[in-house]
Amino acid sequence: MTKAMTGAMPAGAKTAAKAGAKAGGPRMMSGAKMVLQALRDQGVEVVFGYPGGTVLPIYDEIFQQNDIRHILVRHEQAAVHMAEGYARSTGKPGVVLVTSGPGATNAVTGITDALMDSIPLVVISGQVPTFLIGTDGFQEADTIGITRPCTKHNWLVKDTSRLSETIHQAFHVATAGRPGPVLVDIPKDVQFATGPYMPPGQARTDNYRPRVKADPTAVEALVEMIETAERPVLYTGGGVINSGPEATRLLRELVEVTGFPITSTLMGLGAYPASGKNWLGMLGMHGLYEANLAMHGCDVMINIGARFDDRITGRVADFSPGSRKAHIDIDPSSVNKIIHVELPVIGDVAHVLEEALALWRARGSRINAEAVRRWWAQIEDWRRVNCLAYRNSDKVIKPQYALQRLQALTEGMDRYITTEVGQHQMWAAQFLGFEEPNRWMTSGGLGTMGYGFPASIGVQVAHPEALVINVAGEASWLMNMQELGTAMQFRTPVKQFILNNERLGMVRQWQDLLHGGRYSQSWSESLPDFVKLAEAFGAKGIQVSDPADLDDAIREMIAHDGPVVMDVLVEKHENCFPMIPSGKPHNEMLMGEDSTEGAITGEGGALV
Amino acid sequence: MSALNIKKGATSHSAYDLRASYSEVIETHTLAVLVDNEAGVLARVIGLFSGRGYNIESLTVAEVDHEGHLSRITVVTSGTPQVIDQIKAQLGRMVPVHEVHDLTAEGPAVQRELALFKVTGQGDARVEALRLADIFRASVVDTTLESFVFEITGTAEKIDAFADLMRPLGLREMARTGVAALARGA
Ligand SMILES: Cc1ncc(C[n+]2csc(CCOP(=O)(O)OP(=O)(O)O)c2C)c(N)n1
Ligand SMILES: [Mg+2]
């Protein structure tokens, strides 16, 4: 659709269709060309991918244009994590292109990761030609069957005339409602054949329209709940960030007008600033003492875009036993799935908060100030426990100390953090402060080791001037270390901050607490020399082991204009506290100084 | 737990879900799901049930709107009220799903199943089979000197009862369609 047409006529699918007809009918083009045209019309700037036989026509089209950048990865899993990093740091959908068979199966871990964390992705996969489907053709896999349970939706396009509309629908489904990954499987003959191109405005998307505005009665009940609360807590999650910048602004306003304490899940960090005075810190298994006790002891819990994950609830039967609960979520299936709530509010976070705040003002609402003041006094008592305290050392770098220094030396910078999975991830969530949303990218739902490095490259592609740091464990980092090649090729100056404890630290911690200290296979043996490894790819390597040298090493890492692999040799036996052992309620938390003997007993031992 | 403090008359109907908590009693529900009749849609629905550990007691599917390409899936499932609510919510958020109706919860519904029975035998048993078929209003749709094929429609319970009676009389094979159901009334 050209500018002149939109100017002359009211926008809308029908008008656009007529306008197209007047201009001589739809444009005919090959399926491969259509893919590029559709991506361009969807505003896509970059595709993360890897070529192969069944996507060669599409790669040929990529070669012949300059609008869309292609980042050539070293493994398809990494392409998906890069697209996730791109999506989470921009709020825009990430786009992935892979070949059939092994290309598609390699992408499955990343797609599942995006599903669990509600990240909008459009994955395009090549498929063997339609006439070969079902014959066990070379590099044939039932990609639709394999990815059905790990996508929000997927499509096999058997007809070129349906291709462009399907791609537009894919973008719609990936981003509308609760975001998630979608996949479009395109057989090679469909890429070669010619068909009519349908622009985005004409694509049918009305069959998928999740509700965004809440029932006004529910909003009113929510306001009443806030007014009457004596011991309130706002429990926020990734849904606030997915809802967009307006949701973050409104959340901050809600905290401002109510003065309520606020905590967040791992996924929601940054929606409310870590420096804000009402901030309790993260909650959950490795959350802060004050946050978890506030959840346990509150009388009103307002869940905003979180989902009562088992890392949050601990033992469900003992979860926040004395509270009335409201749950704001765009996905009705998240409500009453694990925890029964008295007040479901189905809608988009930004819409719901906007309506609630408008009603709050219209009614001249007030909180129960006296009761809430007493509640804050209680919370201050909990805060004095100083649950993140650890014993520092001047001989060996404690992982917590490394992160505190990283925070101190990067505070105020245009900074994005990704992580791998393990102890380092939890320490990063505890010790780094996030002032804005979309600045913290971590694999929460799936807990995918190998996520952080490629994700950091995806973030850097979206924000070329920013400081992008992946806080990593040495074991996780090795899972996608081949992407050092990608980082070098595309000049993404990502900083790999590896807390090297020569252990699968989180596994070792569980074996310590739960399996009698029998450290079965949790040693990181035969580790590479990370400095030489970096240099082998042409990147910079730094190793630091003395706490006295740490600050300079971090400064050197930041100052270097290019990818850096920083090997921080840390204490090998540190455990991550506080910890709510699996199967325990929030008020039975293990603290750093506590004995950890017999911490997890009975059925907790079977939990993960 | 503090009492719910909602001002009287503040709202036309309460937004609160006032069920104290869900009951643990297993209920059987019949769901009607209207879906786009596109490739793989049945696999999606079945995959949801198997992937999340829900029960399928009966499943029937056929296109009911040829122009709109809509199929109606009738699924009989069982679980606690919380699980039933989850199943409905999970079905409802699938992209090709247009409508989900809980026929058990939404009011009276008619439920019917069709079955074919092959019964073989001679002499008294054969006569008795025919007599019982008559009582159950089953019709004979195929016959030889040693066999009948009966066609019967009714509730699943009626078909079960008929099967129990036919077994000692020479029941050889049975085919059932699964439940089709519609809400009663206009
Ligand atoms: C792909 C994958 N495999 C296995 C696990 C289980 N797992 C969780 S944490 C962890 C150890 C991570 O070690 P490292 O990256 O060195 O981090 P640390 O805990 O030592 O900080 C393992 C094996 C996982 N999360 N992901
Ligand atoms: Mg480690």
GROMACS .gro file of C-alpha atoms in nm, chain A residues 112-488:
model
  377
  112THR     CA    1   1.033  -2.394   2.363
  113ASP     CA    2   1.228  -2.138   2.564
  114ALA     CA    3   1.035  -1.857   2.393
  115LEU     CA    4   0.704  -2.030   2.458
  116MET     CA    5   0.776  -2.066   2.829
  117ASP     CA    6   0.881  -1.702   2.862
  118SER     CA    7   0.612  -1.561   2.627
  119ILE     CA    8   0.855  -1.410   2.376
  120PRO     CA    9   0.717  -1.313   2.032
  121LEU     CA   10   0.909  -1.492   1.755
  122VAL     CA   11   0.837  -1.579   1.394
  123VAL     CA   12   1.037  -1.883   1.289
  124ILE     CA   13   1.044  -1.964   0.919
  125SER     CA   14   1.159  -2.312   0.827
  126GLY     CA   15   1.220  -2.469   0.491
  127GLN     CA   16   1.054  -2.801   0.414
  128VAL     CA   17   1.107  -3.064   0.145
  129PRO     CA   18   0.889  -3.004  -0.164
  130THR     CA   19   0.521  -3.091  -0.117
  131PHE     CA   20   0.548  -3.396  -0.344
  132LEU     CA   21   0.819  -3.542  -0.119
  133ILE     CA   22   0.641  -3.484   0.212
  134GLY     CA   23   0.577  -3.816   0.383
  135THR     CA   24   0.840  -4.009   0.187
  136ASP     CA   25   1.126  -3.973   0.440
  137GLY     CA   26   1.290  -3.740   0.193
  138PHE     CA   27   1.640  -3.608   0.250
  139GLN     CA   28   1.629  -3.370   0.549
  140GLU     CA   29   1.259  -3.421   0.592
  141ALA     CA   30   1.125  -3.391   0.945
  142ASP     CA   31   0.768  -3.346   1.059
  143THR     CA   32   0.847  -2.994   1.171
  144ILE     CA   33   0.483  -2.904   1.222
  145GLY     CA   34   0.429  -3.214   1.437
  146ILE     CA   35   0.750  -3.158   1.633
  147THR     CA   36   0.685  -2.790   1.700
  148ARG     CA   37   0.312  -2.809   1.759
  149PRO     CA   38   0.340  -2.830   2.137
  150CYS     CA   39   0.619  -2.571   2.158
  151THR     CA   40   0.468  -2.295   1.945
  152LYS     CA   41   0.170  -2.074   2.004
  153HIS     CA   42   0.061  -2.182   1.657
  154ASN     CA   43   0.227  -2.314   1.342
  155TRP     CA   44   0.143  -2.342   0.974
  156LEU     CA   45   0.251  -2.562   0.684
  157VAL     CA   46   0.200  -2.357   0.367
  158LYS     CA   47   0.125  -2.584   0.073
  159ASP     CA   48   0.018  -2.318  -0.174
  160THR     CA   49   0.210  -2.005  -0.274
  161SER     CA   50  -0.112  -1.806  -0.299
  162ARG     CA   51  -0.162  -1.857   0.077
  163LEU     CA   52   0.197  -1.774   0.176
  164SER     CA   53   0.194  -1.398   0.226
  165GLU     CA   54  -0.130  -1.396   0.422
  166THR     CA   55   0.001  -1.677   0.643
  167ILE     CA   56   0.319  -1.484   0.724
  168HIS     CA   57   0.115  -1.177   0.820
  169GLN     CA   58  -0.110  -1.393   1.035
  170ALA     CA   59   0.200  -1.541   1.196
  171PHE     CA   60   0.318  -1.195   1.302
  172HIS     CA   61  -0.028  -1.118   1.435
  173VAL     CA   62  -0.051  -1.436   1.642
  174ALA     CA   63   0.307  -1.402   1.774
  175THR     CA   64   0.242  -1.053   1.908
  176ALA     CA   65  -0.131  -1.039   1.994
  177GLY     CA   66  -0.249  -1.130   2.342
  178ARG     CA   67   0.008  -1.327   2.538
  179PRO     CA   68   0.307  -1.324   2.301
  180GLY     CA   69   0.483  -1.640   2.192
  181PRO     CA   70   0.673  -1.815   1.916
  182VAL     CA   71   0.506  -1.923   1.590
  183LEU     CA   72   0.648  -2.122   1.301
  184VAL     CA   73   0.577  -2.114   0.928
  185ASP     CA   74   0.698  -2.423   0.741
  186ILE     CA   75   0.748  -2.356   0.369
  187PRO     CA   76   0.815  -2.642   0.125
  188LYS     CA   77   1.075  -2.563  -0.137
  189ASP     CA   78   0.837  -2.588  -0.435
  190VAL     CA   79   0.611  -2.331  -0.270
  191GLN     CA   80   0.911  -2.095  -0.258
  192PHE     CA   81   0.976  -2.141  -0.630
  193ALA     CA   82   0.615  -2.111  -0.748
  194THR     CA   83   0.453  -1.778  -0.829
  195GLY     CA   84   0.147  -1.636  -0.659
  196PRO     CA   85  -0.030  -1.312  -0.566
  197TYR     CA   86   0.118  -1.107  -0.283
  198MET     CA   87  -0.125  -0.990  -0.018
  199PRO     CA   88  -0.016  -0.686   0.188
  200PRO     CA   89  -0.051  -0.695   0.568
  201GLY     CA   90  -0.367  -0.480   0.582
  202GLN     CA   91  -0.566  -0.739   0.388
  203ALA     CA   92  -0.464  -1.045   0.587
  204ARG     CA   93  -0.743  -1.196   0.792
  205THR     CA   94  -0.659  -1.170   1.160
  206ASP     CA   95  -1.002  -1.125   1.316
  207ASN     CA   96  -1.026  -1.491   1.414
  208TYR     CA   97  -0.760  -1.438   1.681
  209ARG     CA   98  -0.843  -1.138   1.900
  210PRO     CA   99  -0.762  -1.196   2.268
  211ARG     CA  100  -0.953  -0.972   2.503
  212VAL     CA  101  -0.748  -0.676   2.627
  213LYS     CA  102  -1.004  -0.471   2.819
  214ALA     CA  103  -1.117  -0.614   3.150
  215ASP     CA  104  -1.468  -0.652   3.283
  216PRO     CA  105  -1.545  -0.316   3.454
  217THR     CA  106  -1.695  -0.502   3.749
  218ALA     CA  107  -1.366  -0.677   3.805
  219VAL     CA  108  -1.175  -0.350   3.783
  220GLU     CA  109  -1.409  -0.198   4.039
  221ALA     CA  110  -1.361  -0.494   4.272
  222LEU     CA  111  -0.985  -0.455   4.227
  223VAL     CA  112  -1.000  -0.091   4.334
  224GLU     CA  113  -1.209  -0.192   4.636
  225MET     CA  114  -0.955  -0.456   4.725
  226ILE     CA  115  -0.676  -0.197   4.715
  227GLU     CA  116  -0.878   0.043   4.931
  228THR     CA  117  -0.941  -0.212   5.203
  229ALA     CA  118  -0.599  -0.379   5.209
  230GLU     CA  119  -0.414  -0.376   5.538
  231ARG     CA  120  -0.109  -0.582   5.447
  232PRO     CA  121  -0.090  -0.553   5.068
  233VAL     CA  122   0.174  -0.671   4.824
  234LEU     CA  123   0.203  -0.619   4.450
  235TYR     CA  124   0.338  -0.934   4.290
  236THR     CA  125   0.447  -0.848   3.935
  237GLY     CA  126   0.586  -1.054   3.649
  238GLY     CA  127   0.694  -1.063   3.287
  239GLY     CA  128   0.342  -0.976   3.175
  240VAL     CA  129   0.406  -0.614   3.273
  241ILE     CA  130   0.707  -0.599   3.044
  242ASN     CA  131   0.529  -0.781   2.762
  243SER     CA  132   0.239  -0.540   2.788
  244GLY     CA  133   0.478  -0.259   2.692
  245PRO     CA  134   0.620   0.071   2.822
  246GLU     CA  135   0.276   0.206   2.910
  247ALA     CA  136   0.222  -0.082   3.153
  248THR     CA  137   0.550  -0.002   3.326
  249ARG     CA  138   0.456   0.364   3.356
  250LEU     CA  139   0.114   0.280   3.499
  251LEU     CA  140   0.259   0.025   3.740
  252ARG     CA  141   0.494   0.289   3.877
  253GLU     CA  142   0.200   0.525   3.909
  254LEU     CA  143   0.002   0.262   4.097
  255VAL     CA  144   0.289   0.217   4.342
  256GLU     CA  145   0.313   0.594   4.376
  257VAL     CA  146  -0.055   0.649   4.458
  258THR     CA  147  -0.092   0.348   4.688
  259GLY     CA  148   0.250   0.334   4.852
  260PHE     CA  149   0.222  -0.047   4.845
  261PRO     CA  150   0.527  -0.272   4.861
  262ILE     CA  151   0.616  -0.435   4.531
  263THR     CA  152   0.807  -0.749   4.442
  264SER     CA  153   0.866  -0.919   4.110
  265THR     CA  154   0.944  -1.254   3.958
  266LEU     CA  155   1.270  -1.319   3.774
  267MET     CA  156   1.090  -1.229   3.451
  268GLY     CA  157   0.956  -0.895   3.564
  269LEU     CA  158   1.274  -0.728   3.692
  270GLY     CA  159   1.303  -0.367   3.582
  271ALA     CA  160   0.933  -0.289   3.549
  272TYR     CA  161   0.962  -0.117   3.887
  273PRO     CA  162   1.307   0.036   3.943
  274ALA     CA  163   1.542  -0.143   4.182
  275SER     CA  164   1.623   0.196   4.334
  276GLY     CA  165   1.253   0.269   4.401
  277LYS     CA  166   1.165   0.305   4.767
  278ASN     CA  167   0.883   0.048   4.759
  279TRP     CA  168   1.098  -0.222   4.602
  280LEU     CA  169   1.124  -0.545   4.803
  281GLY     CA  170   1.351  -0.724   4.560
  282MET     CA  171   1.282  -1.044   4.368
  283LEU     CA  172   1.069  -1.315   4.526
  284GLY     CA  173   1.069  -1.692   4.490
  285MET     CA  174   1.305  -1.982   4.545
  286HIS     CA  175   1.612  -1.756   4.556
  287GLY     CA  176   1.417  -1.440   4.626
  288LEU     CA  177   1.468  -1.198   4.910
  289TYR     CA  178   1.357  -1.280   5.262
  290GLU     CA  179   1.144  -0.964   5.290
  291ALA     CA  180   0.974  -1.029   4.956
  292ASN     CA  181   0.886  -1.387   5.038
  293LEU     CA  182   0.766  -1.310   5.389
  294ALA     CA  183   0.554  -1.024   5.257
  295MET     CA  184   0.396  -1.270   5.014
  296HIS     CA  185   0.338  -1.517   5.294
  297GLY     CA  186   0.192  -1.269   5.543
  298CYS     CA  187  -0.006  -1.034   5.322
  299ASP     CA  188  -0.385  -0.996   5.342
  300VAL     CA  189  -0.421  -0.872   4.982
  301MET     CA  190  -0.204  -0.998   4.698
  302ILE     CA  191  -0.231  -0.832   4.360
  303ASN     CA  192  -0.071  -1.043   4.092
  304ILE     CA  193   0.006  -0.830   3.788
  305GLY     CA  194   0.120  -1.035   3.489
  306ALA     CA  195   0.279  -1.322   3.681
  307ARG     CA  196   0.168  -1.685   3.681
  308PHE     CA  197   0.221  -1.849   4.022
  309ASP     CA  198   0.504  -2.061   3.888
  310ASP     CA  199   0.631  -2.335   4.120
  311ARG     CA  200   0.958  -2.141   4.170
  312ILE     CA  201   0.739  -1.871   4.323
  313THR     CA  202   0.480  -2.058   4.525
  314GLY     CA  203   0.687  -2.321   4.700
  315ARG     CA  204   0.445  -2.563   4.866
  316VAL     CA  205   0.109  -2.469   4.715
  317ALA     CA  206  -0.097  -2.572   5.018
  318ASP     CA  207   0.091  -2.321   5.235
  319PHE     CA  208   0.117  -2.042   4.982
  320SER     CA  209   0.012  -1.708   5.129
  321PRO     CA  210  -0.259  -1.870   5.339
  322GLY     CA  211  -0.428  -1.557   5.476
  323SER     CA  212  -0.469  -1.346   5.166
  324ARG     CA  213  -0.735  -1.248   4.920
  325LYS     CA  214  -0.579  -1.260   4.576
  326ALA     CA  215  -0.641  -1.072   4.255
  327HIS     CA  216  -0.481  -1.187   3.931
  328ILE     CA  217  -0.445  -0.960   3.629
  329ASP     CA  218  -0.354  -1.165   3.322
  330ILE     CA  219  -0.430  -1.155   2.952
  331ASP     CA  220  -0.433  -1.535   2.935
  332PRO     CA  221  -0.740  -1.686   3.105
  333SER     CA  222  -0.562  -2.022   3.130
  334SER     CA  223  -0.309  -1.869   3.370
  335VAL     CA  224  -0.582  -1.785   3.618
  336ASN     CA  225  -0.672  -2.051   3.875
  337LYS     CA  226  -0.425  -2.293   3.720
  338ILE     CA  227  -0.218  -2.337   4.034
  339ILE     CA  228  -0.347  -2.097   4.297
  340HIS     CA  229  -0.714  -2.022   4.343
  341VAL     CA  230  -0.776  -1.647   4.331
  342GLU     CA  231  -1.082  -1.461   4.453
  343LEU     CA  232  -1.061  -1.194   4.185
  344PRO     CA  233  -0.961  -1.283   3.829
  345VAL     CA  234  -0.910  -0.978   3.607
  346ILE     CA  235  -0.871  -1.093   3.248
  347GLY     CA  236  -0.712  -0.827   3.032
  348ASP     CA  237  -0.395  -0.657   2.919
  349VAL     CA  238  -0.194  -0.515   3.211
  350ALA     CA  239  -0.174  -0.163   3.066
  351HIS     CA  240  -0.548  -0.152   2.996
  352VAL     CA  241  -0.640  -0.286   3.338
  353LEU     CA  242  -0.407  -0.053   3.528
  354GLU     CA  243  -0.524   0.245   3.329
  355GLU     CA  244  -0.888   0.171   3.407
  356ALA     CA  245  -0.814   0.096   3.772
  357LEU     CA  246  -0.620   0.420   3.817
  358ALA     CA  247  -0.894   0.621   3.644
  359LEU     CA  248  -1.153   0.469   3.874
  360TRP     CA  249  -0.925   0.525   4.173
  361ARG     CA  250  -0.914   0.897   4.095
  362ALA     CA  251  -1.282   0.922   4.008
  363ARG     CA  252  -1.382   0.767   4.340
  364GLY     CA  253  -1.131   0.972   4.537
  365SER     CA  254  -1.002   0.642   4.673
  366ARG     CA  255  -0.776   0.618   4.976
  367ILE     CA  256  -0.573   0.336   5.115
  368ASN     CA  257  -0.593   0.220   5.476
  369ALA     CA  258  -0.290   0.431   5.558
  370GLU     CA  259  -0.259   0.337   5.924
  371ALA     CA  260  -0.262  -0.036   5.858
  372VAL     CA  261  -0.027  -0.009   5.563
  373ARG     CA  262   0.216   0.195   5.775
  374ARG     CA  263   0.223  -0.085   6.035
  375TRP     CA  264   0.280  -0.336   5.754
  376TRP     CA  265   0.578  -0.138   5.629
  377ALA     CA  266   0.722  -0.135   5.981
  378GLN     CA  267   0.701  -0.515   5.977
  379ILE     CA  268   0.868  -0.528   5.637
  380GLU     CA  269   1.149  -0.303   5.760
  381ASP     CA  270   1.212  -0.556   6.038
  382TRP     CA  271   1.247  -0.831   5.780
  383ARG     CA  272   1.476  -0.614   5.572
  384ARG     CA  273   1.713  -0.579   5.866
  385VAL     CA  274   1.785  -0.950   5.840
  386ASN     CA  275   2.000  -0.852   5.541
  387CYS     CA  276   1.936  -1.180   5.367
  388LEU     CA  277   2.192  -1.133   5.089
  389ALA     CA  278   2.481  -1.100   5.334
  390TYR     CA  279   2.774  -1.326   5.250
  391ARG     CA  280   3.122  -1.371   5.385
  392ASN     CA  281   3.361  -1.188   5.157
  393SER     CA  282   3.726  -1.277   5.113
  394ASP     CA  283   4.042  -1.096   5.009
  395LYS     CA  284   4.198  -1.420   4.881
  396VAL     CA  285   3.938  -1.546   4.639
  397ILE     CA  286   3.669  -1.366   4.438
  398LYS     CA  287   3.325  -1.441   4.576
  399PRO     CA  288   3.068  -1.459   4.296
  400GLN     CA  289   2.841  -1.217   4.483
  401TYR     CA  290   3.128  -0.973   4.514
  402ALA     CA  291   3.204  -0.997   4.143
  403LEU     CA  292   2.845  -0.902   4.066
  404GLN     CA  293   2.841  -0.620   4.320
  405ARG     CA  294   3.149  -0.475   4.153
  406LEU     CA  295   2.999  -0.524   3.808
  407GLN     CA  296   2.690  -0.337   3.928
  408ALA     CA  297   2.894  -0.057   4.083
  409LEU     CA  298   3.110  -0.010   3.775
  410THR     CA  299   2.827  -0.020   3.518
  411GLU     CA  300   2.551   0.159   3.708
  412GLY     CA  301   2.401   0.443   3.508
  413MET     CA  302   2.543   0.311   3.181
  414ASP     CA  303   2.322   0.220   2.886
  415ARG     CA  304   2.341  -0.141   2.999
  416TYR     CA  305   2.168  -0.467   2.904
  417ILE     CA  306   2.222  -0.792   3.094
  418THR     CA  307   2.164  -1.146   2.975
  419THR     CA  308   2.243  -1.459   3.174
  420GLU     CA  309   2.296  -1.827   3.141
  421VAL     CA  310   2.132  -2.068   3.387
  422GLY     CA  311   2.259  -2.166   3.729
  423GLN     CA  312   2.382  -2.004   4.047
  424HIS     CA  313   2.533  -1.710   3.860
  425GLN     CA  314   2.187  -1.635   3.717
  426MET     CA  315   2.031  -1.616   4.062
  427TRP     CA  316   2.315  -1.406   4.199
  428ALA     CA  317   2.280  -1.173   3.903
  429ALA     CA  318   1.908  -1.133   3.978
  430GLN     CA  319   1.989  -1.062   4.343
  431PHE     CA  320   2.288  -0.831   4.306
  432LEU     CA  321   2.229  -0.638   3.985
  433GLY     CA  322   1.974  -0.357   3.988
  434PHE     CA  323   1.741  -0.291   3.697
  435GLU     CA  324   1.594   0.054   3.659
  436GLU     CA  325   1.406  -0.002   3.333
  437PRO     CA  326   1.220  -0.288   3.163
  438ASN     CA  327   1.365  -0.478   2.863
  439ARG     CA  328   1.714  -0.456   3.016
  440TRP     CA  329   1.724  -0.804   3.168
  441MET     CA  330   1.708  -1.114   2.950
  442THR     CA  331   1.721  -1.452   3.120
  443SER     CA  332   1.574  -1.795   3.054
  444GLY     CA  333   1.313  -1.821   3.326
  445GLY     CA  334   1.054  -2.082   3.238
  446LEU     CA  335   1.268  -2.338   3.058
  447GLY     CA  336   1.597  -2.261   3.234
  448THR     CA  337   1.804  -2.315   2.921
  449MET     CA  338   2.180  -2.332   2.968
  450GLY     CA  339   2.332  -2.181   2.656
  451TYR     CA  340   2.072  -1.905   2.632
  452GLY     CA  341   2.274  -1.608   2.751
  453PHE     CA  342   2.558  -1.581   2.502
  454PRO     CA  343   2.349  -1.586   2.184
  455ALA     CA  344   2.083  -1.372   2.355
  456SER     CA  345   2.351  -1.111   2.428
  457ILE     CA  346   2.440  -1.099   2.058
  458GLY     CA  347   2.073  -1.052   1.967
  459VAL     CA  348   2.048  -0.765   2.216
  460GLN     CA  349   2.364  -0.606   2.079
  461VAL     CA  350   2.234  -0.629   1.721
  462ALA     CA  351   1.929  -0.431   1.835
  463HIS     CA  352   2.132  -0.184   2.042
  464PRO     CA  353   2.472  -0.147   1.873
  465GLU     CA  354   2.592   0.133   2.101
  466ALA     CA  355   2.486  -0.018   2.434
  467LEU     CA  356   2.691  -0.212   2.686
  468VAL     CA  357   2.568  -0.572   2.666
  469ILE     CA  358   2.693  -0.816   2.927
  470ASN     CA  359   2.618  -1.187   2.958
  471VAL     CA  360   2.660  -1.303   3.317
  472ALA     CA  361   2.756  -1.667   3.262
  473GLY     CA  362   2.860  -1.986   3.431
  474GLU     CA  363   3.148  -2.166   3.264
  475ALA     CA  364   2.939  -2.479   3.197
  476SER     CA  365   2.643  -2.296   3.043
  477TRP     CA  366   2.865  -2.074   2.836
  478LEU     CA  367   3.029  -2.373   2.669
  479MET     CA  368   2.689  -2.489   2.544
  480ASN     CA  369   2.682  -2.219   2.277
  481MET     CA  370   3.042  -2.096   2.270
  482GLN     CA  371   3.060  -2.143   1.894
  483GLU     CA  372   2.875  -1.811   1.866
  484LEU     CA  373   3.203  -1.636   1.932
  485GLY     CA  374   3.236  -1.666   1.556
  486THR     CA  375   2.907  -1.483   1.504
  487ALA     CA  376   3.003  -1.213   1.754
  488MET     CA  377   3.330  -1.153   1.568
   0.00000   0.00000   0.00000
